[in-house]
Short mmCIF file of C-alpha atoms in Angstrom, two decimals:
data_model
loop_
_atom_site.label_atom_id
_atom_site.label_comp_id
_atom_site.label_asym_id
_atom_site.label_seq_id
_atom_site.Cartn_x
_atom_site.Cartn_y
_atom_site.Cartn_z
CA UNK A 290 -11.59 -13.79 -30.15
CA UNK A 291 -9.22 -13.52 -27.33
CA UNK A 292 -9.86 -10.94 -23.91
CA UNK A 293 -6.83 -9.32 -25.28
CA UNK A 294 -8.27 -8.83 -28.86
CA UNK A 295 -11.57 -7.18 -27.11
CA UNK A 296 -9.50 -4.90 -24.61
CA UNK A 297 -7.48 -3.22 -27.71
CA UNK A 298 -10.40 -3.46 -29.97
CA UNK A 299 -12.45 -1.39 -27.43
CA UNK A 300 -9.55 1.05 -26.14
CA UNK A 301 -8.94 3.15 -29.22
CA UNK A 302 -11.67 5.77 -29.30
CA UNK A 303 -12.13 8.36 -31.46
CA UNK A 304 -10.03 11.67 -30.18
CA UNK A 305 -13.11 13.46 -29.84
CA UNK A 306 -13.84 11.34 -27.08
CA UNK A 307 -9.91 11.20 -25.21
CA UNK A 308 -10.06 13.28 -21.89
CA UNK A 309 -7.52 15.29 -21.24
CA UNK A 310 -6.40 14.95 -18.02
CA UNK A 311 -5.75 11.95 -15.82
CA UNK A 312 -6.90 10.70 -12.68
CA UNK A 313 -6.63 12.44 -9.59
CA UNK A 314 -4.11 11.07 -7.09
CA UNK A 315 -5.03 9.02 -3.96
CA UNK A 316 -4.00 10.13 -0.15
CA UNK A 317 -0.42 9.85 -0.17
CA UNK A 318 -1.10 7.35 2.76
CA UNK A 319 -2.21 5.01 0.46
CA UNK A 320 0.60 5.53 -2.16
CA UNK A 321 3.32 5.31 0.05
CA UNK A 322 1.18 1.88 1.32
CA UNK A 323 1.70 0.58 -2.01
CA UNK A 324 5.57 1.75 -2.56
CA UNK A 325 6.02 -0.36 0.75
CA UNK A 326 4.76 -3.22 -0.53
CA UNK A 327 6.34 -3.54 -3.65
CA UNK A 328 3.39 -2.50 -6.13
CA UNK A 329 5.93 0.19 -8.12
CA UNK A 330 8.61 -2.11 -8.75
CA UNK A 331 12.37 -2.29 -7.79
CA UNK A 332 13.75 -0.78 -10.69
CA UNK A 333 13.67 2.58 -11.66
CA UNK A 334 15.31 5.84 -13.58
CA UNK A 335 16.04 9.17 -11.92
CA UNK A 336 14.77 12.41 -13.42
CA UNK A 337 18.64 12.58 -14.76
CA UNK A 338 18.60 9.23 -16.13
CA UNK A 339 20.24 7.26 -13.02
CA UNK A 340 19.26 3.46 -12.44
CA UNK A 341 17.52 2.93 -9.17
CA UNK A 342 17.29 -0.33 -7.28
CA UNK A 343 16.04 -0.67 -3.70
CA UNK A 344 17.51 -3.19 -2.61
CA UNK A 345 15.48 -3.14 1.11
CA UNK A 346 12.34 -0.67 1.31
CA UNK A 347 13.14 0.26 4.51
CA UNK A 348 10.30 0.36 7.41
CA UNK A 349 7.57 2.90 8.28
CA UNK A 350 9.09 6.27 9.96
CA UNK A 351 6.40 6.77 12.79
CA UNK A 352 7.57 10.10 14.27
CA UNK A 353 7.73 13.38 12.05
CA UNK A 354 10.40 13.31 9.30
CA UNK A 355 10.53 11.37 5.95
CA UNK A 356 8.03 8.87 5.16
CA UNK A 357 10.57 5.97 5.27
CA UNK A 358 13.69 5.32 7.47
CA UNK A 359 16.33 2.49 7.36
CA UNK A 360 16.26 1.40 3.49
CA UNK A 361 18.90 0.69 1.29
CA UNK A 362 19.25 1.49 -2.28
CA UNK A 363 21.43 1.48 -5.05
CA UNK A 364 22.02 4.37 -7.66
CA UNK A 365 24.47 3.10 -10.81
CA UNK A 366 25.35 0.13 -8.22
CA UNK A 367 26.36 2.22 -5.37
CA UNK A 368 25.24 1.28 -2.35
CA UNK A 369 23.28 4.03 -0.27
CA UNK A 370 21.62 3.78 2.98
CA UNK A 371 18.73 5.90 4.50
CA UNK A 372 15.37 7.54 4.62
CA UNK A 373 12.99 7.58 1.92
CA UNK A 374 10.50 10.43 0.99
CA UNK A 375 7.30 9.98 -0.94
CA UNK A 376 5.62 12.81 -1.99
CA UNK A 377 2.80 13.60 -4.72
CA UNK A 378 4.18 16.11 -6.25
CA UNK A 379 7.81 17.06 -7.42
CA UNK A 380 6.77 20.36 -5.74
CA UNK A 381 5.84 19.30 -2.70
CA UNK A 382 9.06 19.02 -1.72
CA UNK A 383 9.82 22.80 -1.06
CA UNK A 384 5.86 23.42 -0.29
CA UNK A 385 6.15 21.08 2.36
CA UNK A 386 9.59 23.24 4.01
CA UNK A 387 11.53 19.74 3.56
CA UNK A 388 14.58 21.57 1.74
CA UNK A 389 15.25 23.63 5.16
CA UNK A 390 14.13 20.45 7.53
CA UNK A 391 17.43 19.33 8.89
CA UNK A 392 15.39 16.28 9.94
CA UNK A 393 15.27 15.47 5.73
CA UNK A 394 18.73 15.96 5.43
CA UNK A 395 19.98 12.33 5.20
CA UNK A 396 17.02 11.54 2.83
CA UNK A 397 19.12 9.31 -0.38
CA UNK A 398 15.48 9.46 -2.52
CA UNK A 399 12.94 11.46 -3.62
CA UNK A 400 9.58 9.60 -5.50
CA UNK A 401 6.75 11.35 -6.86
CA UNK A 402 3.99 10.53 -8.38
CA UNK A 403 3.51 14.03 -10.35
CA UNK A 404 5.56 16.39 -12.08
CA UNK A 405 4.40 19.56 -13.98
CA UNK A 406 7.45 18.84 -16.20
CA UNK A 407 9.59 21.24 -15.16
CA UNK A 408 13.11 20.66 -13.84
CA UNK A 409 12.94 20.83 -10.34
CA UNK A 410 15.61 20.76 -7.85
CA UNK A 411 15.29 18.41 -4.56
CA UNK A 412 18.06 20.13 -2.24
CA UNK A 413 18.25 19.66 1.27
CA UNK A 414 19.03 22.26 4.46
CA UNK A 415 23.00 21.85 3.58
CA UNK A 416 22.04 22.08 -0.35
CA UNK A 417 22.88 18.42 -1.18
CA UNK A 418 21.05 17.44 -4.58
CA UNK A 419 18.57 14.09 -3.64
CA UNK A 420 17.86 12.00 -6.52
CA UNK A 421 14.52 12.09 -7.93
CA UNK A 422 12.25 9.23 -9.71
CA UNK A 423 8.64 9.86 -11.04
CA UNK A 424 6.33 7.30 -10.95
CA UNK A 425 5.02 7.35 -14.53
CA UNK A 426 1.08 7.17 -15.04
CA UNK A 427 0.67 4.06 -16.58
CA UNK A 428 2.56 2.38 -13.52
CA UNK A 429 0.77 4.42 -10.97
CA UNK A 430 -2.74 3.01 -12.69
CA UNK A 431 -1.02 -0.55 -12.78
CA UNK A 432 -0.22 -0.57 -9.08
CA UNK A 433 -3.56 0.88 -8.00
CA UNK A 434 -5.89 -0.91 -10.56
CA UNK A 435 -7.56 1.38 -11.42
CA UNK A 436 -8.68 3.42 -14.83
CA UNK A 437 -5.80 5.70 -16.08
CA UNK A 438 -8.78 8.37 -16.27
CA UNK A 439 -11.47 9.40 -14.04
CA UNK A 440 -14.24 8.97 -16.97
CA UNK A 441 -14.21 6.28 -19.27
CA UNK A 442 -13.35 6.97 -22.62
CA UNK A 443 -14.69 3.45 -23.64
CA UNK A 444 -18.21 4.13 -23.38
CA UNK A 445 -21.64 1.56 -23.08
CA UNK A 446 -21.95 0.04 -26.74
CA UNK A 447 -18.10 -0.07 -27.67
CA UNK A 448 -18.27 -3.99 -26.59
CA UNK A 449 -21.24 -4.48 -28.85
CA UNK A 450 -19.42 -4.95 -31.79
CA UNK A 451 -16.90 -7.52 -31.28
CA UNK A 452 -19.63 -9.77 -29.05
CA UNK A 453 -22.58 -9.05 -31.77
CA UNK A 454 -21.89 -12.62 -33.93
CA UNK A 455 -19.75 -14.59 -31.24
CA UNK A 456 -21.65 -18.33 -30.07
CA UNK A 457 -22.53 -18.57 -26.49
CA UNK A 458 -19.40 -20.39 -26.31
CA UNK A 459 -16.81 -18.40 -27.42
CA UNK A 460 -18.82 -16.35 -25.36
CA UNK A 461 -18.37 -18.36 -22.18
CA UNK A 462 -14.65 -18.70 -22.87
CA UNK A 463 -14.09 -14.72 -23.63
CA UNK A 464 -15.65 -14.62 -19.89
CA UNK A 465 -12.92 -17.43 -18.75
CA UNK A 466 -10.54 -15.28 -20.48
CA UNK A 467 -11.16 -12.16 -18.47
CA UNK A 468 -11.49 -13.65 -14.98
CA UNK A 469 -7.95 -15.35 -15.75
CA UNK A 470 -6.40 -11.96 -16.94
CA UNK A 471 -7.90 -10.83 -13.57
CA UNK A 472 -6.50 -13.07 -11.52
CA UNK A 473 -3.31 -13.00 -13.42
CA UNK A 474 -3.28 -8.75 -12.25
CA UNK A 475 -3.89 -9.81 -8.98
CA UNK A 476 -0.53 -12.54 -8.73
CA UNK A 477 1.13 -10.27 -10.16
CA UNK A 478 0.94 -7.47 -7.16
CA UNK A 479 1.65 -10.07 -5.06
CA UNK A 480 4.35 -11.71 -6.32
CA UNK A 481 5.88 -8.03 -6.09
CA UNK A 482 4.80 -8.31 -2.49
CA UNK A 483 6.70 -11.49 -2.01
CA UNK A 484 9.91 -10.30 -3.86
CA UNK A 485 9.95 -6.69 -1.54
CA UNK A 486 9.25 -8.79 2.08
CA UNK A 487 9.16 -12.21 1.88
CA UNK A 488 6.31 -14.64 1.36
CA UNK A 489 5.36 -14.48 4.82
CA UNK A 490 4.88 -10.76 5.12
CA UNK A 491 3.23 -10.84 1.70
CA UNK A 492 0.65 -13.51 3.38
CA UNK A 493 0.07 -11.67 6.50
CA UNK A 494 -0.27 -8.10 4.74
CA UNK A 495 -3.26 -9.96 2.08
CA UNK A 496 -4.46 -11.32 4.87
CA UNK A 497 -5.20 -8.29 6.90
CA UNK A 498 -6.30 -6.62 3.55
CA UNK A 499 -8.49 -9.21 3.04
CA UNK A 500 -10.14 -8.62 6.48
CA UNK A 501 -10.56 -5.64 6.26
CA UNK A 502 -13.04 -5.65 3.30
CA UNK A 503 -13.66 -2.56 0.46
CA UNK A 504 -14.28 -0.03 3.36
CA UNK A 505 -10.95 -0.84 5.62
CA UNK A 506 -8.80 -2.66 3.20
CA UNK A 507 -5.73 0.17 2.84
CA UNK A 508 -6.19 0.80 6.90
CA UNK A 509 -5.71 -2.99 7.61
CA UNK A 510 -2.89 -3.17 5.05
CA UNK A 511 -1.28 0.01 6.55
CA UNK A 512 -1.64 -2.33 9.91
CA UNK A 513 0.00 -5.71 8.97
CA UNK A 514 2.64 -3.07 7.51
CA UNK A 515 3.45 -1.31 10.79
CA UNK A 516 3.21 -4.30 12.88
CA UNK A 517 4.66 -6.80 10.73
CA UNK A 518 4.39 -10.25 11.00
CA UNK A 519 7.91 -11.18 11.54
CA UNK A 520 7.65 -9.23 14.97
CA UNK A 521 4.57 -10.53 15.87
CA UNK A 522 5.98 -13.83 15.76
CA UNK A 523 8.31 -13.20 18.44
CA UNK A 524 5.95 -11.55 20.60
CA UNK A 525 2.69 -13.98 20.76
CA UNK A 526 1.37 -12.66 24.42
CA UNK A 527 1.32 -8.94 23.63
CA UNK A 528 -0.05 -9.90 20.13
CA UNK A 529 -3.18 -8.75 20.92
CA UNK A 530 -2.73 -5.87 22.30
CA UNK A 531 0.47 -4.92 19.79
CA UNK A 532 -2.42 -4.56 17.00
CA UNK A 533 -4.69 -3.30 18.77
CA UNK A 534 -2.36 -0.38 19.66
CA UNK A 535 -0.72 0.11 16.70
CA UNK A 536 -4.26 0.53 15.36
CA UNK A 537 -4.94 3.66 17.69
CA UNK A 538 -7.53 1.83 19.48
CA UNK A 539 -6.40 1.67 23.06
CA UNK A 540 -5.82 4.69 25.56
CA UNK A 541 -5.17 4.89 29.20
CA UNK A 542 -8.75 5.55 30.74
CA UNK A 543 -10.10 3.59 28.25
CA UNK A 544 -11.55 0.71 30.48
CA UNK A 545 -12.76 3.14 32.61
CA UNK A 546 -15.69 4.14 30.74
CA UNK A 547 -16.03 0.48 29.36
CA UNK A 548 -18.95 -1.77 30.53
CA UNK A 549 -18.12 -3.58 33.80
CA UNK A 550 -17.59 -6.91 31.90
CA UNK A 551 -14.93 -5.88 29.75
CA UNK A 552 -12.96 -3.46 32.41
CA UNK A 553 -10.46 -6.01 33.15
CA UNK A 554 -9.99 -7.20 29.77
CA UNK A 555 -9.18 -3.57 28.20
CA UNK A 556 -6.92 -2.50 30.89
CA UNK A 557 -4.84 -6.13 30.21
CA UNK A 558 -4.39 -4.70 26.77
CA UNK A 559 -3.55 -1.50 27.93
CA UNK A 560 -0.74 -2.98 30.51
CA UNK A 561 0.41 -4.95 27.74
CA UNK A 562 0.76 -2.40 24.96
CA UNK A 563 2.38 0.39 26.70
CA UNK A 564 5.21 -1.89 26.90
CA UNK A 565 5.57 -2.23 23.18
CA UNK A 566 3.94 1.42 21.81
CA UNK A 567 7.73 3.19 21.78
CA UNK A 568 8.31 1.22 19.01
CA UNK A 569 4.82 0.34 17.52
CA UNK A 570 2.96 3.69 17.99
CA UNK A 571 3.06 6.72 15.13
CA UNK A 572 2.18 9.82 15.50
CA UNK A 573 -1.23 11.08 15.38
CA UNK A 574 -0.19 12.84 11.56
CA UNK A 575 0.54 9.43 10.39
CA UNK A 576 -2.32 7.68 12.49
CA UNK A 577 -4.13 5.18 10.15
CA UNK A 578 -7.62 6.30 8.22
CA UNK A 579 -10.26 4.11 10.12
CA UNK A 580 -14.00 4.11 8.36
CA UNK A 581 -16.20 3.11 11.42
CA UNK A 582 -19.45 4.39 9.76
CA UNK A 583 -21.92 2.49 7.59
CA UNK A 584 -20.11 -0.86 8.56
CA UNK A 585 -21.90 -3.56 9.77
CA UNK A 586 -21.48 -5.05 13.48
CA UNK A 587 -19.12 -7.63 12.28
CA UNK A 588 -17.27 -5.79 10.00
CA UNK A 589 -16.28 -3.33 12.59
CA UNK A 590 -12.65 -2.15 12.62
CA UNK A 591 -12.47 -3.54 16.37
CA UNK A 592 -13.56 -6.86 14.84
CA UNK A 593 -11.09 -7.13 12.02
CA UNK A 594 -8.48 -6.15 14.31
CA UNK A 595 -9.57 -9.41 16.43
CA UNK A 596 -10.05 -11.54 13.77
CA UNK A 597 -6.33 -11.10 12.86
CA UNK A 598 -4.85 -11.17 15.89
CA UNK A 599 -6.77 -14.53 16.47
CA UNK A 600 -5.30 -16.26 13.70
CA UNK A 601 -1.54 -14.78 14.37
CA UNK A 602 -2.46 -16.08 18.55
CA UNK A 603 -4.26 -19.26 17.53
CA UNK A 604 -1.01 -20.26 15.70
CA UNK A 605 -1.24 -18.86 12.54
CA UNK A 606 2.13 -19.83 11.13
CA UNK A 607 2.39 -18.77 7.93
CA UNK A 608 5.56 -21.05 7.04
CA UNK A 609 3.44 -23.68 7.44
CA UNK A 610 0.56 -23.14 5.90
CA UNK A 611 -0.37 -25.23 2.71
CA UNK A 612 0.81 -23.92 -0.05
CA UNK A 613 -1.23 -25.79 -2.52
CA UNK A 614 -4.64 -24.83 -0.60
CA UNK A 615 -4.01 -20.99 -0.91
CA UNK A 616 -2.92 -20.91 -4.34
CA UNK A 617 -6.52 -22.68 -5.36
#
């Protein structure tokens, strides 16, 4: 028996048992931190049966406007140029006041993640139609790993079955089987990663996802995004304090209520960052979703935050890092 025999053998319940309804969507935060980095795809189909390819995804809008500024796309191989707006619903659209926002008015692509199957109409302030593309279901649950539905329609006992009569070593290798379709899931985001940014911005962003554990994984992600690593490499003395601020962690009076022993250090940062936070900073809508409670000391946010920008100051050159010892 193969991990793919046991997946479909277990995944075709009775109908009694089907829900009805999907899962419920995620922040948009976190689905437009996925779009960036690749997890959709390159390829799509407009709602009127257009083929979509972004050719560059553009880079996080950090003022008010659409989600996504500067990419470049192409719609039946014309070339198009501009913002990019993400929204959950094909509704949201004209809830959200963006068809009279004059600020949306250059926007060359709507995505959404939901549509209640009605034709809808994306128009801006001067009534120009924006194309449209709807990120189907089973791609949304593909991107996100996770369950198409919020309760599981394979229930305890369904695996029963097929394992009843198997030796301990088919056993063993079913088990194999499953960790290497894992893993496989897993490359395969990546790569995706690596083909929308580059193998060095793939690193960096897995990296600071990586860092940031279950509870601060998207918010560390959403970091390495906004301060990417191919500006950090040009910048290695503000480092520091570029991810720090970009984080939303450092203010003016800051060290001034800090213990005497870390004064000087804070108001460095400070010195350093206000240089760099026209370009770095967002606004405090778009400000990124720290969880600072029921972490433990070292897995503060603060100390994430350090531990990457210690291995981006301490030389962390991801060009030259050994191939062979990261893909082990």
């Amino acid at each position: 028996m193969t991990y793919g025999f046991l997946l479909e053998s277990i995944w075709h319940p009775p109908l009694i048992f089907a829900e009805n309804t999907g899962s419920a969507l995620p922040p948009e935060l976190e689905l437009q931190a996925v779009w960036f980095a690749g997890g959709f795809g390159r390829s799509f189909r407009t709602t009127s049966g257009k083929k979509v390819e972004i050719v560059q995804f553009g880079e996080w809008n950090r003022s008010s406007g659409p989600d996504f500024i500067q990419a470049a796309i192409e719609i039946d191989g014309e070339l198009k140029t501009g913002p990019l707006e993400l929204d959950s619903k094909s509704t949201d659209w004209e809830q959200h006041g963006h068809a009279t926002n004059p600020a949306f008015r250059e926007v060359i692509l709507h995505v959404v993640f939901q549509s209640d199957g009605r034709q809808t109409f994306t128009r801006t302030d001067v009534h120009r139609e924006v194309p449209q593309v709807v990120i189907t279901e089973p791609l949304l649950s593909d991107a996100l790993n996770r369950p198409q539905r919020e309760v599981a329609i394979a229930h305890p006992g369904r695996c029963v079955a097929p394992l009843r009569n198997l030796p301990v070593g088919a056993i063993d290798r079913l088990l194999g089987e499953a960790a290497l379709h894992r893993a496989a899931m897993k490359a395969t985001r990546w790569l995706k990663a690596e083909d929308a940014h580059g193998r060095d911005a793939a690193l960096f962003q897995a990296t600071a996802e990586t860092l940031g554990y279950r509870g601060n994984s998207l918010a560390m992600k959403l970091l390495a995004q906004r301060a990417p690593f191919s500006l950090l490499k040009g910048a290695e003395p503000a480092v520091e304090s570029i991810l720090f601020g970009t984080a939303g962690f450092l203010s003016a009076d800051l060290h001034q209520s800090a213990p005497a022993d870390t004064r000087e250090y804070l108001r460095t940062l400070w010195d350093t960052w206000w240089k760099h936070r026209a370009y770095f900073e967002a606004s405090w809508d778009r400000s990124i979703p720290w969880k600072t409670s029921g972490q433990r000391p070292a897995n503060h946010p603060h100390r994430r935050v350090g531990a990457l920008s210690a291995l981006v100051k301490d030389g962390l050159n991801i060009v030259a890092w050994h191939w062979r010892d990261l893909s082990k």
